[in-house]
mmCIF file of C-alpha atoms in Angstrom:
data_model
loop_
_atom_site.group_PDB
_atom_site.id
_atom_site.type_symbol
_atom_site.label_atom_id
_atom_site.label_comp_id
_atom_site.label_asym_id
_atom_site.label_seq_id
_atom_site.Cartn_x
_atom_site.Cartn_y
_atom_site.Cartn_z
ATOM 1 C CA UNK U 58 12.865 -60.098 -15.506
ATOM 2 C CA UNK U 59 12.596 -57.286 -12.978
ATOM 3 C CA UNK U 60 15.965 -55.626 -12.421
ATOM 4 C CA UNK U 61 16.764 -54.376 -8.927
ATOM 5 C CA UNK U 62 19.319 -51.587 -8.633
ATOM 6 C CA UNK U 63 20.805 -50.631 -5.295
ATOM 7 C CA UNK U 64 22.719 -47.506 -4.430
ATOM 8 C CA UNK U 65 25.253 -46.895 -3.266
ATOM 9 C CA UNK U 66 27.177 -50.117 -3.859
ATOM 10 C CA UNK U 67 29.238 -49.327 -0.771
ATOM 11 C CA UNK U 68 29.393 -46.714 1.924
ATOM 12 C CA UNK U 69 31.552 -45.828 4.888
ATOM 13 C CA UNK U 70 29.861 -44.723 8.078
ATOM 14 C CA UNK U 71 30.564 -44.337 11.766
ATOM 15 C CA UNK U 72 28.850 -45.892 14.749
ATOM 16 C CA UNK U 73 25.822 -43.771 15.549
ATOM 17 C CA UNK U 74 25.312 -42.496 11.992
ATOM 18 C CA UNK U 75 21.998 -42.710 10.190
ATOM 19 C CA UNK U 76 22.342 -44.769 7.013
ATOM 20 C CA UNK U 77 19.975 -44.954 4.052
ATOM 21 C CA UNK U 78 20.184 -47.463 1.210
ATOM 22 C CA UNK U 79 18.119 -47.099 -1.953
ATOM 23 C CA UNK U 80 16.652 -49.864 -4.100
ATOM 24 C CA UNK U 81 14.945 -49.213 -7.411
ATOM 25 C CA UNK U 82 12.909 -51.733 -9.402
ATOM 26 C CA UNK U 83 12.797 -51.681 -13.208
ATOM 27 C CA UNK U 84 8.999 -51.925 -13.066
ATOM 28 C CA UNK U 85 6.323 -51.423 -10.456
ATOM 29 C CA UNK U 86 6.269 -54.105 -7.767
ATOM 30 C CA UNK U 87 3.727 -52.654 -5.347
ATOM 31 C CA UNK U 88 5.151 -53.421 -1.889
ATOM 32 C CA UNK U 89 6.695 -56.777 -2.784
ATOM 33 C CA UNK U 90 10.128 -55.730 -1.604
ATOM 34 C CA UNK U 91 12.288 -57.361 1.059
ATOM 35 C CA UNK U 92 15.612 -56.500 2.690
ATOM 36 C CA UNK U 93 18.350 -58.810 3.937
ATOM 37 C CA UNK U 94 21.577 -58.430 5.861
ATOM 38 C CA UNK U 95 24.513 -60.707 5.125
ATOM 39 C CA UNK U 96 27.723 -60.934 7.098
ATOM 40 C CA UNK U 97 30.866 -62.617 5.699
ATOM 41 C CA UNK U 98 30.602 -66.395 5.692
ATOM 42 C CA UNK U 99 27.002 -66.349 6.869
ATOM 43 C CA UNK U 100 23.605 -66.852 5.284
ATOM 44 C CA UNK U 101 21.461 -63.798 4.621
ATOM 45 C CA UNK U 102 19.061 -62.688 7.353
ATOM 46 C CA UNK U 103 15.620 -61.226 6.648
ATOM 47 C CA UNK U 104 15.237 -57.724 8.072
ATOM 48 C CA UNK U 105 12.206 -56.189 6.357
ATOM 49 C CA UNK U 106 9.429 -57.789 4.308
ATOM 50 C CA UNK U 107 6.606 -56.244 2.309
ATOM 51 C CA UNK U 108 8.623 -53.018 2.059
ATOM 52 C CA UNK U 109 8.058 -51.831 5.615
ATOM 53 C CA UNK U 110 7.256 -54.737 7.955
ATOM 54 C CA UNK U 111 9.950 -55.483 10.503
ATOM 55 C CA UNK U 112 10.793 -59.186 10.754
ATOM 56 C CA UNK U 113 10.389 -60.633 14.229
ATOM 57 C CA UNK U 114 13.508 -60.187 16.355
ATOM 58 C CA UNK U 115 15.031 -57.454 14.185
ATOM 59 C CA UNK U 116 15.957 -54.270 16.093
ATOM 60 C CA UNK U 117 13.692 -51.284 15.599
ATOM 61 C CA UNK U 118 16.582 -49.123 14.357
ATOM 62 C CA UNK U 119 15.981 -50.839 11.001
ATOM 63 C CA UNK U 120 13.108 -49.519 8.912
ATOM 64 C CA UNK U 121 11.911 -49.766 5.338
ATOM 65 C CA UNK U 122 9.730 -47.607 3.165
ATOM 66 C CA UNK U 123 8.544 -47.176 -0.389
ATOM 67 C CA UNK U 124 6.192 -48.666 -2.932
ATOM 68 C CA UNK U 125 5.993 -48.990 -6.678
ATOM 69 C CA UNK U 126 9.559 -48.706 -7.913
ATOM 70 C CA UNK U 127 11.493 -46.820 -5.222
ATOM 71 C CA UNK U 128 12.372 -48.191 -1.808
ATOM 72 C CA UNK U 129 14.675 -47.353 1.074
ATOM 73 C CA UNK U 130 16.229 -49.203 3.983
ATOM 74 C CA UNK U 131 17.257 -46.995 6.883
ATOM 75 C CA UNK U 132 19.328 -47.692 9.945
ATOM 76 C CA UNK U 133 18.630 -44.955 12.462
ATOM 77 C CA UNK U 134 21.812 -45.256 14.523
ATOM 78 C CA UNK U 135 24.479 -47.580 13.205
ATOM 79 C CA UNK U 136 25.866 -50.123 15.639
ATOM 80 C CA UNK U 137 29.102 -52.142 15.260
ATOM 81 C CA UNK U 138 27.152 -55.321 14.470
ATOM 82 C CA UNK U 139 25.426 -53.599 11.533
ATOM 83 C CA UNK U 140 28.526 -53.529 9.352
ATOM 84 C CA UNK U 141 27.547 -55.987 6.638
ATOM 85 C CA UNK U 142 26.207 -56.210 3.100
ATOM 86 C CA UNK U 143 22.538 -55.440 2.510
ATOM 87 C CA UNK U 144 20.418 -56.789 -0.337
ATOM 88 C CA UNK U 145 16.969 -55.912 -1.554
ATOM 89 C CA UNK U 146 14.808 -58.562 -3.249
ATOM 90 C CA UNK U 147 11.571 -58.305 -5.183
ATOM 91 C CA UNK U 148 8.910 -60.960 -4.612
ATOM 92 C CA UNK U 149 6.433 -59.669 -7.166
ATOM 93 C CA UNK U 150 7.106 -62.176 -9.925
ATOM 94 C CA UNK U 151 9.217 -65.003 -11.325
ATOM 95 C CA UNK U 152 12.160 -64.882 -11.249
ATOM 96 C CA UNK U 153 12.683 -63.442 -7.803
ATOM 97 C CA UNK U 154 15.579 -61.039 -8.178
ATOM 98 C CA UNK U 155 18.005 -59.371 -5.809
ATOM 99 C CA UNK U 156 19.798 -56.079 -5.939
ATOM 100 C CA UNK U 157 23.556 -56.094 -6.294
ATOM 101 C CA UNK U 158 24.142 -55.352 -2.623
ATOM 102 C CA UNK U 159 25.343 -52.435 -0.537
ATOM 103 C CA UNK U 160 28.391 -52.980 1.627
ATOM 104 C CA UNK U 161 28.355 -50.888 4.800
ATOM 105 C CA UNK U 162 31.875 -50.406 6.104
ATOM 106 C CA UNK U 163 33.365 -48.740 9.126
ATOM 107 C CA UNK U 164 34.667 -45.233 8.553
ATOM 108 C CA UNK Z 191 13.733 -74.375 16.889
ATOM 109 C CA UNK Z 192 12.847 -73.754 13.259
ATOM 110 C CA UNK Z 193 15.832 -74.618 11.105
ATOM 111 C CA UNK Z 194 17.065 -75.764 7.739
ATOM 112 C CA UNK Z 195 20.197 -77.915 7.771
ATOM 113 C CA UNK Z 196 22.062 -78.465 4.522
ATOM 114 C CA UNK Z 197 24.417 -81.215 3.456
ATOM 115 C CA UNK Z 198 28.158 -80.658 3.530
ATOM 116 C CA UNK Z 199 30.598 -79.145 1.095
ATOM 117 C CA UNK Z 200 31.196 -80.905 -2.199
ATOM 118 C CA UNK Z 201 34.146 -81.026 -4.592
ATOM 119 C CA UNK Z 202 33.324 -82.307 -8.061
ATOM 120 C CA UNK Z 203 34.930 -82.563 -11.487
ATOM 121 C CA UNK Z 204 33.518 -80.912 -14.603
ATOM 122 C CA UNK Z 205 30.807 -83.028 -16.187
ATOM 123 C CA UNK Z 206 29.805 -84.722 -12.937
ATOM 124 C CA UNK Z 207 26.464 -84.347 -11.186
ATOM 125 C CA UNK Z 208 25.531 -83.821 -7.588
ATOM 126 C CA UNK Z 209 22.500 -83.539 -5.342
ATOM 127 C CA UNK Z 210 22.582 -81.402 -2.226
ATOM 128 C CA UNK Z 211 19.999 -81.608 0.511
ATOM 129 C CA UNK Z 212 18.177 -79.292 2.891
ATOM 130 C CA UNK Z 213 16.352 -80.784 5.885
ATOM 131 C CA UNK Z 214 13.683 -78.775 7.622
ATOM 132 C CA UNK Z 215 12.628 -79.143 11.243
ATOM 133 C CA UNK Z 216 10.680 -77.329 13.915
ATOM 134 C CA UNK Z 217 7.716 -76.347 11.733
ATOM 135 C CA UNK Z 218 5.063 -77.837 9.443
ATOM 136 C CA UNK Z 219 7.359 -78.741 6.562
ATOM 137 C CA UNK Z 220 4.590 -79.354 4.035
ATOM 138 C CA UNK Z 221 3.081 -75.862 4.389
ATOM 139 C CA UNK Z 222 5.980 -73.618 3.388
ATOM 140 C CA UNK Z 223 7.764 -73.154 0.083
ATOM 141 C CA UNK Z 224 11.514 -73.830 0.049
ATOM 142 C CA UNK Z 225 13.721 -72.006 -2.443
ATOM 143 C CA UNK Z 226 17.343 -72.306 -3.525
ATOM 144 C CA UNK Z 227 19.656 -69.323 -3.862
ATOM 145 C CA UNK Z 228 23.105 -69.337 -5.475
ATOM 146 C CA UNK Z 229 25.949 -67.072 -4.436
ATOM 147 C CA UNK Z 230 29.076 -67.240 -6.550
ATOM 148 C CA UNK Z 231 32.344 -66.317 -4.796
ATOM 149 C CA UNK Z 232 32.378 -62.620 -3.946
ATOM 150 C CA UNK Z 233 29.096 -62.023 -5.778
ATOM 151 C CA UNK Z 234 25.444 -61.377 -5.045
ATOM 152 C CA UNK Z 235 22.397 -63.574 -4.591
ATOM 153 C CA UNK Z 236 20.580 -65.379 -7.400
ATOM 154 C CA UNK Z 237 17.279 -67.229 -7.074
ATOM 155 C CA UNK Z 238 17.283 -70.570 -8.887
ATOM 156 C CA UNK Z 239 13.830 -71.924 -8.102
ATOM 157 C CA UNK Z 240 11.394 -73.034 -5.437
ATOM 158 C CA UNK Z 241 9.292 -76.027 -4.426
ATOM 159 C CA UNK Z 242 6.255 -76.613 -2.259
ATOM 160 C CA UNK Z 243 7.039 -79.836 -0.361
ATOM 161 C CA UNK Z 244 3.359 -80.527 0.228
ATOM 162 C CA UNK Z 245 2.552 -81.179 -3.436
ATOM 163 C CA UNK Z 246 5.985 -80.773 -5.133
ATOM 164 C CA UNK Z 247 4.745 -77.794 -7.159
ATOM 165 C CA UNK Z 248 8.012 -76.385 -8.526
ATOM 166 C CA UNK Z 249 8.958 -73.127 -10.241
ATOM 167 C CA UNK Z 250 12.296 -72.305 -11.832
ATOM 168 C CA UNK Z 251 14.085 -69.172 -12.854
ATOM 169 C CA UNK Z 252 14.431 -69.162 -16.636
ATOM 170 C CA UNK Z 253 18.163 -68.568 -16.087
ATOM 171 C CA UNK Z 254 18.458 -71.909 -14.300
ATOM 172 C CA UNK Z 255 15.758 -73.971 -16.036
ATOM 173 C CA UNK Z 256 17.359 -77.114 -17.383
ATOM 174 C CA UNK Z 257 20.488 -76.551 -15.305
ATOM 175 C CA UNK Z 258 19.041 -77.506 -11.938
ATOM 176 C CA UNK Z 259 16.339 -79.848 -10.663
ATOM 177 C CA UNK Z 260 14.548 -79.257 -7.388
ATOM 178 C CA UNK Z 261 12.725 -82.082 -5.628
ATOM 179 C CA UNK Z 262 11.324 -82.900 -2.220
ATOM 180 C CA UNK Z 263 10.732 -85.930 -0.014
ATOM 181 C CA UNK Z 264 8.193 -84.846 2.556
ATOM 182 C CA UNK Z 265 8.458 -88.145 4.426
ATOM 183 C CA UNK Z 266 11.912 -87.067 5.591
ATOM 184 C CA UNK Z 267 11.252 -83.302 5.439
ATOM 185 C CA UNK Z 268 14.018 -82.790 2.913
ATOM 186 C CA UNK Z 269 14.348 -80.756 -0.245
ATOM 187 C CA UNK Z 270 17.030 -81.372 -2.857
ATOM 188 C CA UNK Z 271 18.879 -79.371 -5.487
ATOM 189 C CA UNK Z 272 20.398 -81.413 -8.282
ATOM 190 C CA UNK Z 273 23.062 -79.947 -10.529
ATOM 191 C CA UNK Z 274 24.078 -81.854 -13.644
ATOM 192 C CA UNK Z 275 26.926 -81.560 -16.158
ATOM 193 C CA UNK Z 276 28.817 -79.416 -13.724
ATOM 194 C CA UNK Z 277 31.045 -76.623 -14.968
ATOM 195 C CA UNK Z 278 33.628 -74.519 -13.172
ATOM 196 C CA UNK Z 279 31.099 -71.683 -13.278
ATOM 197 C CA UNK Z 280 28.805 -73.720 -10.993
ATOM 198 C CA UNK Z 281 31.310 -73.164 -8.191
ATOM 199 C CA UNK Z 282 29.286 -71.330 -5.581
ATOM 200 C CA UNK Z 283 27.610 -71.402 -2.207
ATOM 201 C CA UNK Z 284 24.060 -72.719 -2.478
ATOM 202 C CA UNK Z 285 21.514 -71.776 0.174
ATOM 203 C CA UNK Z 286 18.066 -73.178 0.784
ATOM 204 C CA UNK Z 287 15.558 -70.821 2.355
ATOM 205 C CA UNK Z 288 11.962 -70.979 3.562
ATOM 206 C CA UNK Z 289 9.172 -68.802 2.255
ATOM 207 C CA UNK Z 290 8.070 -66.323 4.893
ATOM 208 C CA UNK Z 291 4.287 -66.624 4.563
ATOM 209 C CA UNK Z 292 2.777 -70.012 3.767
ATOM 210 C CA UNK Z 293 -0.323 -68.294 2.365
ATOM 211 C CA UNK Z 294 1.667 -66.033 0.032
ATOM 212 C CA UNK Z 295 2.463 -68.475 -2.742
ATOM 213 C CA UNK Z 296 5.865 -69.150 -4.292
ATOM 214 C CA UNK Z 297 7.003 -65.530 -4.586
ATOM 215 C CA UNK Z 298 7.819 -64.279 -1.126
ATOM 216 C CA UNK Z 299 10.553 -63.224 1.267
ATOM 217 C CA UNK Z 300 12.752 -65.900 2.821
ATOM 218 C CA UNK Z 301 12.704 -65.943 6.608
ATOM 219 C CA UNK Z 302 14.756 -69.037 7.496
ATOM 220 C CA UNK Z 303 17.969 -69.922 5.696
ATOM 221 C CA UNK Z 304 20.153 -72.991 5.706
ATOM 222 C CA UNK Z 305 23.826 -72.626 6.540
ATOM 223 C CA UNK Z 306 24.823 -73.026 2.897
ATOM 224 C CA UNK Z 307 26.538 -75.767 0.920
ATOM 225 C CA UNK Z 308 29.762 -74.863 -0.850
ATOM 226 C CA UNK Z 309 30.113 -76.567 -4.216
ATOM 227 C CA UNK Z 310 33.510 -76.496 -5.894
ATOM 228 C CA UNK Z 311 33.915 -77.728 -9.467
ATOM 229 C CA UNK Z 312 37.495 -78.209 -10.516
ATOM 230 C CA UNK Z 313 39.479 -80.582 -12.653
#
């Protein structure tokens, strides 16, 4: 199985900050990497697919980059509604696997 | 509106079985894969398996093979997740989710999610 490791596991930031979350795959996955946002009590929401493609309706302050084993999710200017947990997910092979999550909290 | 609507919360005893449902609407149901994702309380996301409702082609995670059964009834645009011989450790929220690109195959992002079905197993 491909292991997905996210860092940090949590971070504190202020509204307006730039935030970067890292996801590392245990083997090369090309660009088969997706990012989700999950708020408490809600289903996950797709933000980025294929490493860098913005899902329809997602604000442009979200961006993704990377290929191979190292990927990043960036939020250019954090807004109050962005405080949530973020997960990466590889879609290269069975089983699909998720990172452990990064909780973005208000500083 | 494209949506997946799941059946309601369940409370079961250890050893029992249950089948939860996920009904799709607003899109061509037979063209997109539907997967199931488990989230144990306070924990992360785990992919259990996926089905193509058009031909019932099904893939499972090796971690869940034999523990869950995924099926589909395309006549009523519904996918099911069956859990048997329930244990307390099966207590979790279960989400269904649609594959993002119908041409991508079973391994893809998930763009539409159900609201989740909470399963509680307790004696």
